[in-house]
Amino acid sequence: MLCYQMATPDIAISPEVTAYQGDLDQGLSALSALGYNGVEFMTLAPDRLDVGKIEEMLSKYGLSVPLICTGEIFGQLQYSFADPDADVRGKAVERLRDIVDFASRLGANVNIGRVRGHYSPGVPKERTYRMAVEALREICDYAAPKGVQLAIETVTIMQTNFINTLEEAALLLHAVGRRNCRLMMDVFHMNLEEKDLLEAIRKYAELCIHVHLADNNRRYPGNCGLDFRKILSAFHEVGYSGAFCTEIFQIPDQDSAAKGAIEHLAPIISEIYG
């Protein structure tokens, strides 16, 4: 499945957002017409959304939703699980509960990226780690009976100093100790943080339930230097059969980026996966 990330209307429109933005019906129509199989919704306040209408639009355009992205909970609200302020941590957890409900309705899982937080000056690293683990356990326990899995995403140190590599993420999964706490891979971040991108895919694939694709300049795949034939072949070799979704800057504009991504990726996916 090839998906494109799309922001719901509760996300403030910004060039920093790595998703298709604007009118939801128009965007879903455009992505479906290009040939995408699904969308990864980026949201931060799903209680403001009419989920019934969203379900109707998804059905109308034949699109599924494998994952809900939570990046802007930190990006636009600055809420995280590791904030020294207990009130802020509570707001982050409450937002995730709402997103789990939204995901459950759509049959999706939930990503945990920057919302996990970061190490802060004056706060012992052990305390930061413990706060993140406790929040993840709470959300996992809330999500499990709803059939929702959490997907921990590694992020480059240029965006956070907490959980940058797949090895660190795997250790976090072990500390959380919940069956529905899993891992997702973002090729852009991995290319910066892993010694060998392809070997990292092979080593941690059994934990992976979702994949983000972007070129090494975080623009659409095929725009710069990553070899996506080798990358997708590595995922196929280890038996990965989940969704691939772009998470890219909308450059030069979102319609051109969406078109460029699928024109590059679709033939490779067809060749490798059949």
mmCIF file of C-alpha atoms in Angstrom:
data_model
loop_
_atom_site.group_PDB
_atom_site.id
_atom_site.type_symbol
_atom_site.label_atom_id
_atom_site.label_comp_id
_atom_site.label_asym_id
_atom_site.label_seq_id
_atom_site.Cartn_x
_atom_site.Cartn_y
_atom_site.Cartn_z
ATOM 1 C CA MET A 1 0.000 0.000 0.000
ATOM 2 C CA LEU A 2 1.315 3.438 -0.972
ATOM 3 C CA CYS A 3 -0.049 6.338 1.072
ATOM 4 C CA TYR A 4 0.370 10.084 1.256
ATOM 5 C CA GLN A 5 0.359 12.044 4.484
ATOM 6 C CA MET A 6 -2.537 14.480 4.804
ATOM 7 C CA ALA A 7 -3.255 17.055 7.511
ATOM 8 C CA THR A 8 -6.760 17.264 8.949
ATOM 9 C CA PRO A 9 -8.369 20.735 9.239
ATOM 10 C CA ASP A 10 -7.410 21.121 12.927
ATOM 11 C CA ILE A 11 -3.737 21.442 11.876
ATOM 12 C CA ALA A 12 -2.685 25.043 11.269
ATOM 13 C CA ILE A 13 -1.555 25.443 7.665
ATOM 14 C CA SER A 14 2.198 25.957 7.535
ATOM 15 C CA PRO A 15 5.052 25.278 5.091
ATOM 16 C CA GLU A 16 6.727 23.308 7.901
ATOM 17 C CA VAL A 17 3.960 20.686 7.878
ATOM 18 C CA THR A 18 5.049 17.550 5.998
ATOM 19 C CA ALA A 19 1.586 16.761 4.680
ATOM 20 C CA TYR A 20 -0.989 17.660 2.047
ATOM 21 C CA GLN A 21 -3.082 20.514 3.493
ATOM 22 C CA GLY A 22 -6.358 22.252 2.755
ATOM 23 C CA ASP A 23 -9.884 21.084 2.017
ATOM 24 C CA LEU A 24 -10.159 17.418 2.993
ATOM 25 C CA ASP A 25 -12.540 16.309 0.253
ATOM 26 C CA GLN A 26 -10.525 18.054 -2.453
ATOM 27 C CA GLY A 27 -7.264 16.624 -1.158
ATOM 28 C CA LEU A 28 -8.525 13.067 -0.857
ATOM 29 C CA SER A 29 -9.963 13.306 -4.366
ATOM 30 C CA ALA A 30 -6.632 14.525 -5.749
ATOM 31 C CA LEU A 31 -4.589 11.821 -4.024
ATOM 32 C CA SER A 32 -6.982 9.091 -5.109
ATOM 33 C CA ALA A 33 -6.848 10.338 -8.715
ATOM 34 C CA LEU A 34 -3.052 10.127 -8.642
ATOM 35 C CA GLY A 35 -3.295 6.458 -7.644
ATOM 36 C CA TYR A 36 -2.596 6.425 -3.909
ATOM 37 C CA ASN A 37 -4.188 3.574 -1.952
ATOM 38 C CA GLY A 38 -4.465 5.399 1.345
ATOM 39 C CA VAL A 39 -3.636 8.394 3.479
ATOM 40 C CA GLU A 40 -1.879 8.858 6.776
ATOM 41 C CA PHE A 41 -3.778 11.532 8.633
ATOM 42 C CA MET A 42 -1.816 14.067 10.664
ATOM 43 C CA THR A 43 -4.009 15.451 13.443
ATOM 44 C CA LEU A 44 -3.840 17.009 16.896
ATOM 45 C CA ALA A 45 -7.486 17.595 17.876
ATOM 46 C CA PRO A 46 -9.663 14.878 16.322
ATOM 47 C CA ASP A 47 -12.542 15.801 18.644
ATOM 48 C CA ARG A 48 -13.048 18.803 16.336
ATOM 49 C CA LEU A 49 -13.531 16.556 13.310
ATOM 50 C CA ASP A 50 -16.674 14.995 11.882
ATOM 51 C CA VAL A 51 -15.455 11.409 11.721
ATOM 52 C CA GLY A 52 -18.603 10.227 9.979
ATOM 53 C CA LYS A 53 -18.006 12.610 7.073
ATOM 54 C CA ILE A 54 -14.363 11.564 6.918
ATOM 55 C CA GLU A 55 -15.414 7.911 6.689
ATOM 56 C CA GLU A 56 -17.797 8.788 3.857
ATOM 57 C CA MET A 57 -15.051 10.592 1.941
ATOM 58 C CA LEU A 58 -12.587 7.740 2.419
ATOM 59 C CA SER A 59 -15.168 5.279 1.107
ATOM 60 C CA LYS A 60 -16.029 7.582 -1.810
ATOM 61 C CA TYR A 61 -12.401 7.741 -2.941
ATOM 62 C CA GLY A 62 -11.416 4.177 -2.055
ATOM 63 C CA LEU A 63 -8.753 5.156 0.463
ATOM 64 C CA SER A 64 -7.709 3.426 3.687
ATOM 65 C CA VAL A 65 -5.913 4.887 6.719
ATOM 66 C CA PRO A 66 -3.099 2.735 8.124
ATOM 67 C CA LEU A 67 -1.741 5.266 10.625
ATOM 68 C CA ILE A 68 -2.452 8.541 12.400
ATOM 69 C CA CYS A 69 0.531 10.890 12.748
ATOM 70 C CA THR A 70 0.869 12.912 15.977
ATOM 71 C CA GLY A 71 3.898 15.087 15.158
ATOM 72 C CA GLU A 72 2.165 18.446 15.456
ATOM 73 C CA ILE A 73 1.053 17.792 19.048
ATOM 74 C CA PHE A 74 4.648 18.721 19.781
ATOM 75 C CA GLY A 75 5.290 20.802 16.676
ATOM 76 C CA GLN A 76 2.347 23.190 17.074
ATOM 77 C CA LEU A 77 1.343 22.726 20.733
ATOM 78 C CA GLN A 78 4.683 21.804 22.379
ATOM 79 C CA TYR A 79 3.053 18.994 24.391
ATOM 80 C CA SER A 80 5.171 15.940 25.192
ATOM 81 C CA PHE A 81 5.391 12.949 27.533
ATOM 82 C CA ALA A 82 8.736 14.125 28.932
ATOM 83 C CA ASP A 83 7.910 17.736 29.753
ATOM 84 C CA PRO A 84 9.022 18.704 33.292
ATOM 85 C CA ASP A 85 5.550 20.219 33.827
ATOM 86 C CA ALA A 86 3.091 17.508 34.878
ATOM 87 C CA ASP A 87 0.179 19.511 33.465
ATOM 88 C CA VAL A 88 1.785 19.572 30.005
ATOM 89 C CA ARG A 89 2.487 15.829 30.198
ATOM 90 C CA GLY A 90 -1.147 15.248 31.098
ATOM 91 C CA LYS A 91 -2.315 17.280 28.109
ATOM 92 C CA ALA A 92 -0.070 15.217 25.814
ATOM 93 C CA VAL A 93 -1.521 11.954 27.138
ATOM 94 C CA GLU A 94 -5.082 13.259 26.854
ATOM 95 C CA ARG A 95 -4.481 14.259 23.217
ATOM 96 C CA LEU A 96 -3.154 10.779 22.497
ATOM 97 C CA ARG A 97 -6.236 9.191 24.034
ATOM 98 C CA ASP A 98 -8.410 11.249 21.680
ATOM 99 C CA ILE A 99 -6.243 10.227 18.731
ATOM 100 C CA VAL A 100 -6.447 6.554 19.726
ATOM 101 C CA ASP A 101 -10.254 6.860 19.634
ATOM 102 C CA PHE A 102 -10.023 8.465 16.177
ATOM 103 C CA ALA A 103 -7.616 5.785 14.961
ATOM 104 C CA SER A 104 -9.802 2.992 16.285
ATOM 105 C CA ARG A 105 -12.786 4.344 14.355
ATOM 106 C CA LEU A 106 -10.735 4.322 11.121
ATOM 107 C CA GLY A 107 -8.948 1.007 11.687
ATOM 108 C CA ALA A 108 -5.590 2.746 12.023
ATOM 109 C CA ASN A 109 -2.567 2.650 14.320
ATOM 110 C CA VAL A 110 -0.923 5.684 15.967
ATOM 111 C CA ASN A 111 2.571 7.062 15.525
ATOM 112 C CA ILE A 112 4.699 8.297 18.434
ATOM 113 C CA GLY A 113 7.349 10.689 17.160
ATOM 114 C CA ARG A 114 8.319 14.016 18.715
ATOM 115 C CA VAL A 115 5.430 13.838 21.199
ATOM 116 C CA ARG A 116 7.570 11.520 23.345
ATOM 117 C CA GLY A 117 9.647 14.595 24.216
ATOM 118 C CA HIS A 118 13.353 15.149 24.756
ATOM 119 C CA TYR A 119 16.028 15.354 27.407
ATOM 120 C CA SER A 120 15.883 18.766 29.111
ATOM 121 C CA PRO A 121 18.624 20.663 30.961
ATOM 122 C CA GLY A 122 18.374 20.132 34.701
ATOM 123 C CA VAL A 123 16.188 17.042 34.391
ATOM 124 C CA PRO A 124 17.980 13.700 34.996
ATOM 125 C CA LYS A 125 17.871 11.521 31.897
ATOM 126 C CA GLU A 126 16.554 8.632 33.971
ATOM 127 C CA ARG A 127 13.543 10.725 34.978
ATOM 128 C CA THR A 128 12.840 11.742 31.373
ATOM 129 C CA TYR A 129 13.009 8.120 30.276
ATOM 130 C CA ARG A 130 10.734 7.020 33.115
ATOM 131 C CA MET A 131 8.128 9.683 32.319
ATOM 132 C CA ALA A 132 8.033 8.626 28.664
ATOM 133 C CA VAL A 133 7.741 4.925 29.555
ATOM 134 C CA GLU A 134 4.901 5.604 32.005
ATOM 135 C CA ALA A 135 2.977 7.664 29.444
ATOM 136 C CA LEU A 136 3.448 5.034 26.749
ATOM 137 C CA ARG A 137 2.241 2.270 29.047
ATOM 138 C CA GLU A 138 -0.854 4.290 29.924
ATOM 139 C CA ILE A 139 -1.699 4.936 26.283
ATOM 140 C CA CYS A 140 -0.933 1.348 25.236
ATOM 141 C CA ASP A 141 -3.271 0.039 27.924
ATOM 142 C CA TYR A 142 -5.974 2.428 26.728
ATOM 143 C CA ALA A 143 -5.396 1.489 23.073
ATOM 144 C CA ALA A 144 -5.147 -2.293 23.385
ATOM 145 C CA PRO A 145 -8.877 -3.089 23.805
ATOM 146 C CA LYS A 146 -9.582 -0.758 20.881
ATOM 147 C CA GLY A 147 -7.283 -2.757 18.597
ATOM 148 C CA VAL A 148 -4.812 0.101 18.151
ATOM 149 C CA GLN A 149 -1.043 -0.258 18.123
ATOM 150 C CA LEU A 150 1.465 2.497 18.889
ATOM 151 C CA ALA A 151 4.409 2.878 16.519
ATOM 152 C CA ILE A 152 7.563 4.455 17.978
ATOM 153 C CA GLU A 153 9.337 6.503 15.312
ATOM 154 C CA THR A 154 13.053 7.228 15.545
ATOM 155 C CA VAL A 155 13.869 10.866 14.803
ATOM 156 C CA THR A 156 17.160 12.519 13.900
ATOM 157 C CA ILE A 157 19.061 14.312 16.648
ATOM 158 C CA MET A 158 18.525 17.539 14.699
ATOM 159 C CA GLN A 159 14.888 17.374 15.906
ATOM 160 C CA THR A 160 15.157 15.620 19.276
ATOM 161 C CA ASN A 161 17.882 14.193 21.516
ATOM 162 C CA PHE A 162 15.691 11.303 22.717
ATOM 163 C CA ILE A 163 15.424 8.002 20.774
ATOM 164 C CA ASN A 164 17.392 8.639 17.589
ATOM 165 C CA THR A 165 18.291 5.100 16.499
ATOM 166 C CA LEU A 166 16.393 1.867 16.007
ATOM 167 C CA GLU A 167 18.484 0.237 18.725
ATOM 168 C CA GLU A 168 17.345 2.913 21.190
ATOM 169 C CA ALA A 169 13.747 2.482 20.050
ATOM 170 C CA ALA A 170 13.924 -1.297 20.502
ATOM 171 C CA LEU A 171 15.198 -0.814 24.065
ATOM 172 C CA LEU A 172 12.308 1.578 24.728
ATOM 173 C CA LEU A 173 9.816 -1.027 23.461
ATOM 174 C CA HIS A 174 11.335 -3.530 25.872
ATOM 175 C CA ALA A 175 11.043 -1.063 28.771
ATOM 176 C CA VAL A 176 7.393 -0.316 27.956
ATOM 177 C CA GLY A 177 6.642 -4.020 27.808
ATOM 178 C CA ARG A 178 3.330 -3.874 25.957
ATOM 179 C CA ARG A 179 2.475 -6.100 22.989
ATOM 180 C CA ASN A 180 0.821 -3.214 21.122
ATOM 181 C CA CYS A 181 3.874 -0.966 21.397
ATOM 182 C CA ARG A 182 5.782 -1.441 18.163
ATOM 183 C CA LEU A 183 8.209 0.360 15.879
ATOM 184 C CA MET A 184 7.996 2.341 12.665
ATOM 185 C CA MET A 185 10.827 3.258 10.319
ATOM 186 C CA ASP A 186 11.375 6.631 8.691
ATOM 187 C CA VAL A 187 13.936 6.354 5.907
ATOM 188 C CA PHE A 188 14.862 10.048 6.091
ATOM 189 C CA HIS A 189 15.753 9.865 9.792
ATOM 190 C CA MET A 190 17.390 6.444 9.476
ATOM 191 C CA ASN A 191 19.625 7.645 6.658
ATOM 192 C CA LEU A 192 21.045 10.221 9.070
ATOM 193 C CA GLU A 193 21.241 8.121 12.231
ATOM 194 C CA GLU A 194 21.946 4.509 11.216
ATOM 195 C CA LYS A 195 25.412 3.357 10.183
ATOM 196 C CA ASP A 196 23.944 1.134 7.466
ATOM 197 C CA LEU A 197 20.385 1.928 6.384
ATOM 198 C CA LEU A 198 19.728 -1.396 4.657
ATOM 199 C CA GLU A 199 21.207 -3.472 7.460
ATOM 200 C CA ALA A 200 19.104 -1.571 10.012
ATOM 201 C CA ILE A 201 15.969 -2.434 8.032
ATOM 202 C CA ARG A 202 16.918 -6.102 8.038
ATOM 203 C CA LYS A 203 17.825 -6.170 11.742
ATOM 204 C CA TYR A 204 14.677 -4.513 13.131
ATOM 205 C CA ALA A 205 12.051 -5.382 10.515
ATOM 206 C CA GLU A 206 10.201 -7.825 12.777
ATOM 207 C CA LEU A 207 9.268 -4.922 15.067
ATOM 208 C CA CYS A 208 8.135 -2.606 12.252
ATOM 209 C CA ILE A 209 4.469 -1.906 11.456
ATOM 210 C CA HIS A 210 4.745 1.232 9.288
ATOM 211 C CA VAL A 211 7.267 2.980 7.027
ATOM 212 C CA HIS A 212 7.820 6.624 6.093
ATOM 213 C CA LEU A 213 9.536 7.416 2.812
ATOM 214 C CA ALA A 214 11.338 10.635 1.895
ATOM 215 C CA ASP A 215 14.492 11.402 -0.045
ATOM 216 C CA ASN A 216 17.632 12.473 1.763
ATOM 217 C CA ASN A 217 16.654 16.159 1.414
ATOM 218 C CA ARG A 218 13.188 15.309 2.842
ATOM 219 C CA ARG A 219 11.545 16.090 -0.446
ATOM 220 C CA TYR A 220 9.628 13.574 -2.508
ATOM 221 C CA PRO A 221 11.335 10.238 -3.289
ATOM 222 C CA GLY A 222 13.261 10.446 -6.544
ATOM 223 C CA ASN A 223 14.059 14.111 -5.977
ATOM 224 C CA CYS A 224 17.556 13.540 -4.613
ATOM 225 C CA GLY A 225 20.000 10.737 -3.812
ATOM 226 C CA LEU A 226 18.436 7.761 -2.017
ATOM 227 C CA ASP A 227 18.136 4.487 -3.920
ATOM 228 C CA PHE A 228 14.529 3.479 -3.296
ATOM 229 C CA ARG A 229 14.836 0.303 -5.333
ATOM 230 C CA LYS A 230 17.421 -0.966 -2.844
ATOM 231 C CA ILE A 231 15.429 0.306 0.134
ATOM 232 C CA LEU A 232 12.128 -1.244 -0.930
ATOM 233 C CA SER A 233 13.898 -4.458 -1.918
ATOM 234 C CA ALA A 234 15.295 -4.698 1.618
ATOM 235 C CA PHE A 235 11.794 -4.379 3.082
ATOM 236 C CA HIS A 236 10.492 -7.024 0.666
ATOM 237 C CA GLU A 237 13.337 -9.409 1.493
ATOM 238 C CA VAL A 238 12.481 -9.362 5.201
ATOM 239 C CA GLY A 239 8.780 -9.927 4.537
ATOM 240 C CA TYR A 240 7.463 -6.456 5.346
ATOM 241 C CA SER A 241 3.933 -6.164 3.954
ATOM 242 C CA GLY A 242 2.632 -3.033 5.661
ATOM 243 C CA ALA A 243 2.050 0.447 4.305
ATOM 244 C CA PHE A 244 4.606 2.814 2.829
ATOM 245 C CA CYS A 245 3.760 6.484 3.290
ATOM 246 C CA THR A 246 5.473 9.669 2.226
ATOM 247 C CA GLU A 247 6.363 12.211 4.905
ATOM 248 C CA ILE A 248 7.893 15.045 2.944
ATOM 249 C CA PHE A 249 8.139 18.793 2.576
ATOM 250 C CA GLN A 250 5.549 19.923 0.050
ATOM 251 C CA ILE A 251 8.111 21.319 -2.407
ATOM 252 C CA PRO A 252 7.701 22.858 -4.941
ATOM 253 C CA ASP A 253 4.001 22.547 -4.014
ATOM 254 C CA GLN A 254 1.860 19.747 -2.633
ATOM 255 C CA ASP A 255 0.324 18.633 -5.923
ATOM 256 C CA SER A 256 3.706 18.457 -7.647
ATOM 257 C CA ALA A 257 5.236 16.648 -4.661
ATOM 258 C CA ALA A 258 2.412 14.087 -4.547
ATOM 259 C CA LYS A 259 2.696 13.504 -8.286
ATOM 260 C CA GLY A 260 6.489 13.246 -8.194
ATOM 261 C CA ALA A 261 6.437 10.766 -5.305
ATOM 262 C CA ILE A 262 3.999 8.320 -6.864
ATOM 263 C CA GLU A 263 5.596 8.540 -10.293
ATOM 264 C CA HIS A 264 8.887 7.467 -8.749
ATOM 265 C CA LEU A 265 7.643 4.943 -6.192
ATOM 266 C CA ALA A 266 4.739 3.169 -7.897
ATOM 267 C CA PRO A 267 6.788 1.460 -10.629
ATOM 268 C CA ILE A 268 9.391 0.323 -8.085
ATOM 269 C CA ILE A 269 6.772 -1.055 -5.699
ATOM 270 C CA SER A 270 5.014 -2.809 -8.580
ATOM 271 C CA GLU A 271 8.297 -4.328 -9.749
ATOM 272 C CA ILE A 272 9.342 -5.536 -6.301
ATOM 273 C CA TYR A 273 6.031 -6.438 -4.669
ATOM 274 C CA GLY A 274 4.052 -7.349 -7.760
#
